[in-house]
């Protein structure tokens, strides 16, 4: 099993996260609040995504990364490999993402301007508090929604990227840096258009438990959200997600491609 895709995914994930974290916390007063933990965790998760994607694609086509421009895989194979990467990533991401969401939404000290001690003192304290107060199974809260969100979305993500690269790159040549940046950015926006409705539900499920359990499950969360706020609730955050998606995924793919070219 080639390991360079895992390493390239880790590097590209770290760079993308550094660029995108201020967008991810734009509604919180501190732009880089809770950043050290996501850099370590999401970079690992990104390496799983790209590693699984590349290795599944290799299994389906028997074509290595260096051979893919001369002998490009079908879009069906790319979609299947992307879905496989999204499925595995979702269950690796769930505990990290839960902790990140809880920490980013912890705004009491700044909002109230008092001496109130924050509920969570950091990632480790957040994790141990969830296990102690809500049970270890709660670390996977939102994993099912993440799986539903990421499995088809990441299939679409990789297909979009490859399609744009092929349209604007001569056969047997690597895409230019500009094409990689544009293709990665558009792939990111396209994936968030698909993912945002379930991302809204995922975040609500992850916050459920901080002040008592509100939702009985994913379906109950969907129905309750529609009843209270209407169908438009599922597109909350789409604008900021799209604004974040273009630069983050542009840099992610550029660093991924160049790392693998350097490695090869």
CSV table of C-alpha atoms in Angstrom, one decimal:
chain,number,residue,atom,x,y,z
A,1,UNK,CA,0.0,0.0,0.0
A,2,UNK,CA,1.6,3.3,-1.1
A,3,UNK,CA,2.1,5.6,1.9
A,4,UNK,CA,3.0,8.8,0.0
A,5,UNK,CA,-0.7,9.7,-0.4
A,6,UNK,CA,-1.2,9.5,3.4
A,7,UNK,CA,1.7,11.8,3.9
A,8,UNK,CA,0.6,14.2,1.2
A,9,UNK,CA,-2.9,14.2,2.6
A,10,UNK,CA,-1.5,15.1,6.1
A,11,UNK,CA,0.6,18.0,4.7
A,12,UNK,CA,-2.2,19.4,2.5
A,13,UNK,CA,-4.7,19.0,5.3
A,14,UNK,CA,-2.6,21.0,7.7
A,15,UNK,CA,-2.0,23.8,5.2
A,16,UNK,CA,-5.6,23.9,4.3
A,17,UNK,CA,-6.7,24.1,7.9
A,18,UNK,CA,-4.3,26.9,8.7
A,19,UNK,CA,-5.8,28.9,5.9
A,20,UNK,CA,-9.4,28.1,6.6
A,21,UNK,CA,-9.7,28.1,10.4
A,22,UNK,CA,-10.5,31.8,10.6
A,23,UNK,CA,-13.5,31.3,8.3
A,24,UNK,CA,-14.5,28.2,10.3
A,25,UNK,CA,-14.7,30.4,13.5
A,26,UNK,CA,-15.9,33.6,11.9
A,27,UNK,CA,-19.0,33.7,14.1
A,28,UNK,CA,-16.8,33.3,17.2
A,29,UNK,CA,-15.0,36.3,18.7
A,30,UNK,CA,-11.5,34.7,18.4
A,31,UNK,CA,-10.5,33.9,14.8
A,32,UNK,CA,-7.9,31.3,15.8
A,33,UNK,CA,-9.8,29.9,18.8
A,34,UNK,CA,-9.2,26.2,19.3
A,35,UNK,CA,-6.8,26.0,16.3
A,36,UNK,CA,-3.9,23.8,17.7
A,37,UNK,CA,-6.1,20.8,18.2
A,38,UNK,CA,-7.7,20.9,14.7
A,39,UNK,CA,-4.3,21.2,13.1
A,40,UNK,CA,-3.1,18.0,14.6
A,41,UNK,CA,-6.4,16.1,14.2
A,42,UNK,CA,-7.8,17.2,10.9
A,43,UNK,CA,-4.4,16.8,9.2
A,44,UNK,CA,-4.5,13.2,10.3
A,45,UNK,CA,-8.1,12.8,9.1
A,46,UNK,CA,-7.2,14.4,5.8
A,47,UNK,CA,-4.3,12.0,5.3
A,48,UNK,CA,-6.9,9.1,5.8
A,49,UNK,CA,-9.2,10.7,3.2
A,50,UNK,CA,-6.5,11.1,0.5
A,51,UNK,CA,-4.8,7.8,1.4
A,52,UNK,CA,-7.9,5.7,1.2
A,53,UNK,CA,-9.0,7.5,-2.0
A,54,UNK,CA,-5.7,6.9,-3.8
A,55,UNK,CA,-5.4,3.3,-2.6
A,56,UNK,CA,-8.9,2.4,-3.5
A,57,UNK,CA,-8.4,4.0,-6.9
A,58,UNK,CA,-5.2,2.0,-7.3
A,59,UNK,CA,-7.1,-1.2,-6.4
A,60,UNK,CA,-9.9,-0.4,-9.0
A,61,UNK,CA,-7.6,0.7,-11.8
A,62,UNK,CA,-4.1,-0.7,-11.1
A,63,UNK,CA,-2.9,2.8,-12.0
A,64,UNK,CA,-0.4,4.6,-9.7
A,65,UNK,CA,-0.5,8.4,-9.2
A,66,UNK,CA,2.4,8.9,-11.6
A,67,UNK,CA,0.4,7.0,-14.4
A,68,UNK,CA,-3.0,8.6,-13.9
A,69,UNK,CA,-2.4,11.5,-16.4
A,70,UNK,CA,-1.4,9.1,-19.2
A,71,UNK,CA,-4.0,6.5,-18.3
A,72,UNK,CA,-6.8,8.4,-16.5
A,73,UNK,CA,-9.3,6.4,-14.5
A,74,UNK,CA,-13.0,6.6,-15.2
A,75,UNK,CA,-15.2,9.1,-13.4
A,76,UNK,CA,-17.1,6.1,-11.9
A,77,UNK,CA,-13.9,4.8,-10.4
A,78,UNK,CA,-13.0,8.2,-9.1
A,79,UNK,CA,-16.5,8.6,-7.5
A,80,UNK,CA,-16.3,5.2,-5.8
A,81,UNK,CA,-12.8,5.9,-4.5
A,82,UNK,CA,-14.0,9.3,-3.2
A,83,UNK,CA,-17.0,7.8,-1.5
A,84,UNK,CA,-14.8,5.2,0.2
A,85,UNK,CA,-12.5,7.9,1.4
A,86,UNK,CA,-15.4,9.9,2.7
A,87,UNK,CA,-16.9,6.9,4.5
A,88,UNK,CA,-13.7,6.0,6.4
A,89,UNK,CA,-12.9,9.7,7.1
A,90,UNK,CA,-16.3,10.3,8.7
A,91,UNK,CA,-15.7,7.8,11.5
A,92,UNK,CA,-12.1,9.0,12.1
A,93,UNK,CA,-13.3,12.6,12.1
A,94,UNK,CA,-16.3,12.3,14.4
A,95,UNK,CA,-14.6,12.5,17.8
A,96,UNK,CA,-12.2,15.3,16.7
A,97,UNK,CA,-15.0,17.3,15.0
A,98,UNK,CA,-17.2,17.0,18.1
A,99,UNK,CA,-14.5,18.4,20.3
A,100,UNK,CA,-13.7,21.2,17.9
A,101,UNK,CA,-17.4,22.2,17.6
A,102,UNK,CA,-17.8,22.2,21.4
A,103,UNK,CA,-14.7,24.3,21.9
A,104,UNK,CA,-15.5,26.8,19.1
A,105,UNK,CA,-19.0,27.4,20.5
A,106,UNK,CA,-17.8,28.0,24.0
A,107,UNK,CA,-18.1,31.7,24.2
A,108,UNK,CA,-19.3,32.3,27.8
A,109,UNK,CA,-16.2,34.1,29.1
A,110,UNK,CA,-16.1,36.7,26.4
A,111,UNK,CA,-19.9,37.2,26.0
A,112,UNK,CA,-20.6,37.6,29.7
A,113,UNK,CA,-17.4,39.5,30.6
A,114,UNK,CA,-17.3,37.9,33.9
A,115,UNK,CA,-15.1,35.5,35.8
A,116,UNK,CA,-17.1,32.5,34.8
A,117,UNK,CA,-14.8,29.5,34.3
A,118,UNK,CA,-15.3,28.0,30.9
A,119,UNK,CA,-16.9,24.6,30.8
A,120,UNK,CA,-14.0,23.1,28.8
A,121,UNK,CA,-10.4,24.1,29.5
A,122,UNK,CA,-9.0,22.5,26.3
A,123,UNK,CA,-9.3,19.5,24.0
A,124,UNK,CA,-8.3,16.9,26.5
A,125,UNK,CA,-10.5,18.3,29.2
A,126,UNK,CA,-13.4,18.5,26.7
A,127,UNK,CA,-12.9,14.9,25.7
A,128,UNK,CA,-12.7,13.6,29.3
A,129,UNK,CA,-15.7,15.8,30.3
A,130,UNK,CA,-17.9,14.3,27.5
A,131,UNK,CA,-16.9,10.8,28.5
A,132,UNK,CA,-17.6,11.4,32.2
A,133,UNK,CA,-20.8,13.4,31.8
A,134,UNK,CA,-22.4,11.9,28.7
A,135,UNK,CA,-20.6,8.5,28.2
A,136,UNK,CA,-17.9,7.4,25.8
A,137,UNK,CA,-20.4,6.7,23.0
A,138,UNK,CA,-21.1,10.4,22.8
A,139,UNK,CA,-17.7,11.0,21.2
A,140,UNK,CA,-19.2,9.5,18.1
A,141,UNK,CA,-22.2,11.8,18.3
A,142,UNK,CA,-22.9,13.0,14.8
A,143,UNK,CA,-20.8,10.2,13.1
A,144,UNK,CA,-23.8,8.9,11.2
A,145,UNK,CA,-24.6,12.3,9.9
A,146,UNK,CA,-21.0,12.8,9.0
A,147,UNK,CA,-21.1,9.6,7.1
A,148,UNK,CA,-24.2,10.6,5.2
A,149,UNK,CA,-22.7,14.0,4.5
A,150,UNK,CA,-19.2,12.9,3.5
A,151,UNK,CA,-19.7,9.7,1.5
A,152,UNK,CA,-21.4,11.1,-1.6
A,153,UNK,CA,-20.0,14.6,-1.1
A,154,UNK,CA,-16.4,13.5,-1.4
A,155,UNK,CA,-17.2,11.3,-4.4
A,156,UNK,CA,-18.5,14.5,-6.1
A,157,UNK,CA,-15.6,16.4,-4.7
A,158,UNK,CA,-12.9,14.3,-6.4
A,159,UNK,CA,-14.9,13.9,-9.7
A,160,UNK,CA,-15.3,17.7,-9.9
A,161,UNK,CA,-11.6,18.3,-9.4
A,162,UNK,CA,-10.6,15.7,-11.9
A,163,UNK,CA,-13.1,16.9,-14.5
A,164,UNK,CA,-11.9,20.5,-14.4
A,165,UNK,CA,-8.2,19.4,-14.5
A,166,UNK,CA,-8.8,17.2,-17.6
A,167,UNK,CA,-10.8,19.9,-19.4
A,168,UNK,CA,-8.1,22.4,-19.3
A,169,UNK,CA,-4.9,20.3,-19.4
A,170,UNK,CA,-3.3,18.8,-22.5
A,171,UNK,CA,-3.4,14.9,-22.5
A,172,UNK,CA,-0.4,13.3,-20.7
A,173,UNK,CA,0.5,16.5,-19.0
A,174,UNK,CA,0.2,17.6,-15.4
A,175,UNK,CA,-2.2,20.5,-14.8
A,176,UNK,CA,-0.7,23.8,-14.1
A,177,UNK,CA,-0.7,25.4,-10.7
A,178,UNK,CA,-3.4,27.8,-11.7
A,179,UNK,CA,-5.7,25.0,-13.0
A,180,UNK,CA,-5.0,23.0,-9.8
A,181,UNK,CA,-6.0,26.0,-7.6
A,182,UNK,CA,-9.1,26.7,-9.6
A,183,UNK,CA,-10.2,23.1,-9.8
A,184,UNK,CA,-9.6,22.5,-6.1
A,185,UNK,CA,-11.5,25.7,-5.2
A,186,UNK,CA,-14.5,24.9,-7.3
A,187,UNK,CA,-14.5,21.3,-6.1
A,188,UNK,CA,-14.6,22.6,-2.5
A,189,UNK,CA,-17.5,25.0,-3.2
A,190,UNK,CA,-19.4,22.2,-5.1
A,191,UNK,CA,-19.0,19.8,-2.3
A,192,UNK,CA,-20.3,22.3,0.3
A,193,UNK,CA,-23.4,23.0,-1.7
A,194,UNK,CA,-24.1,19.3,-1.3
A,195,UNK,CA,-22.9,19.0,2.2
A,196,UNK,CA,-24.3,22.1,4.0
A,197,UNK,CA,-27.8,20.7,4.9
A,198,UNK,CA,-26.3,17.7,6.7
A,199,UNK,CA,-23.6,19.9,8.1
A,200,UNK,CA,-26.2,22.0,9.9
A,201,UNK,CA,-27.8,18.9,11.4
A,202,UNK,CA,-24.4,17.5,12.3
A,203,UNK,CA,-23.4,20.6,14.3
A,204,UNK,CA,-26.8,20.6,16.1
A,205,UNK,CA,-26.4,16.9,17.0
A,206,UNK,CA,-22.9,17.6,18.3
A,207,UNK,CA,-24.0,20.5,20.5
A,208,UNK,CA,-26.9,18.4,21.8
A,209,UNK,CA,-25.9,17.4,25.3
A,210,UNK,CA,-24.2,20.5,26.5
A,211,UNK,CA,-27.4,21.7,28.1
A,212,UNK,CA,-29.4,18.5,28.1
A,213,UNK,CA,-30.4,16.2,25.3
A,214,UNK,CA,-32.8,17.9,22.9
A,215,UNK,CA,-33.0,15.6,19.9
A,216,UNK,CA,-33.8,11.9,19.8
A,217,UNK,CA,-31.8,11.3,16.7
A,218,UNK,CA,-31.0,12.7,13.2
A,219,UNK,CA,-34.5,12.5,11.9
A,220,UNK,CA,-36.0,14.2,15.0
A,221,UNK,CA,-33.3,16.9,14.6
A,222,UNK,CA,-34.3,17.5,11.0
A,223,UNK,CA,-38.0,17.7,11.7
A,224,UNK,CA,-37.6,19.9,14.7
A,225,UNK,CA,-35.3,22.3,12.9
A,226,UNK,CA,-37.8,22.6,10.0
A,227,UNK,CA,-40.7,23.2,12.3
A,228,UNK,CA,-38.9,25.9,14.2
A,229,UNK,CA,-37.0,27.7,11.4
A,230,UNK,CA,-38.4,26.5,8.1
A,231,UNK,CA,-36.6,24.7,5.2
A,232,UNK,CA,-34.1,27.5,4.8
A,233,UNK,CA,-32.4,26.3,8.0
A,234,UNK,CA,-30.6,23.7,6.0
A,235,UNK,CA,-28.6,26.3,4.1
A,236,UNK,CA,-27.4,28.3,7.1
A,237,UNK,CA,-23.7,28.9,6.7
A,238,UNK,CA,-23.6,28.1,3.0
A,239,UNK,CA,-22.1,31.5,2.2
A,240,UNK,CA,-19.3,31.3,4.7
A,241,UNK,CA,-18.7,27.6,3.9
A,242,UNK,CA,-18.3,28.5,0.2
A,243,UNK,CA,-16.0,31.5,1.0
A,244,UNK,CA,-13.9,29.2,3.1
A,245,UNK,CA,-14.0,26.3,0.7
A,246,UNK,CA,-12.4,27.9,-2.3
A,247,UNK,CA,-9.0,29.0,-0.8
A,248,UNK,CA,-8.8,26.0,1.6
A,249,UNK,CA,-9.4,23.3,-1.1
A,250,UNK,CA,-7.3,25.2,-3.7
A,251,UNK,CA,-4.3,25.1,-1.3
A,252,UNK,CA,-5.1,21.5,-0.2
A,253,UNK,CA,-5.0,20.2,-3.8
A,254,UNK,CA,-2.0,22.3,-4.8
A,255,UNK,CA,0.1,21.1,-1.9
A,256,UNK,CA,-1.1,17.5,-2.4
A,257,UNK,CA,-0.2,17.5,-6.1
A,258,UNK,CA,3.2,19.1,-5.6
A,259,UNK,CA,4.1,16.9,-2.7
A,260,UNK,CA,3.4,13.7,-4.7
A,261,UNK,CA,5.3,15.1,-7.8
A,262,UNK,CA,8.2,15.8,-5.5
A,263,UNK,CA,8.0,12.4,-3.9
A,264,UNK,CA,7.8,10.7,-7.3
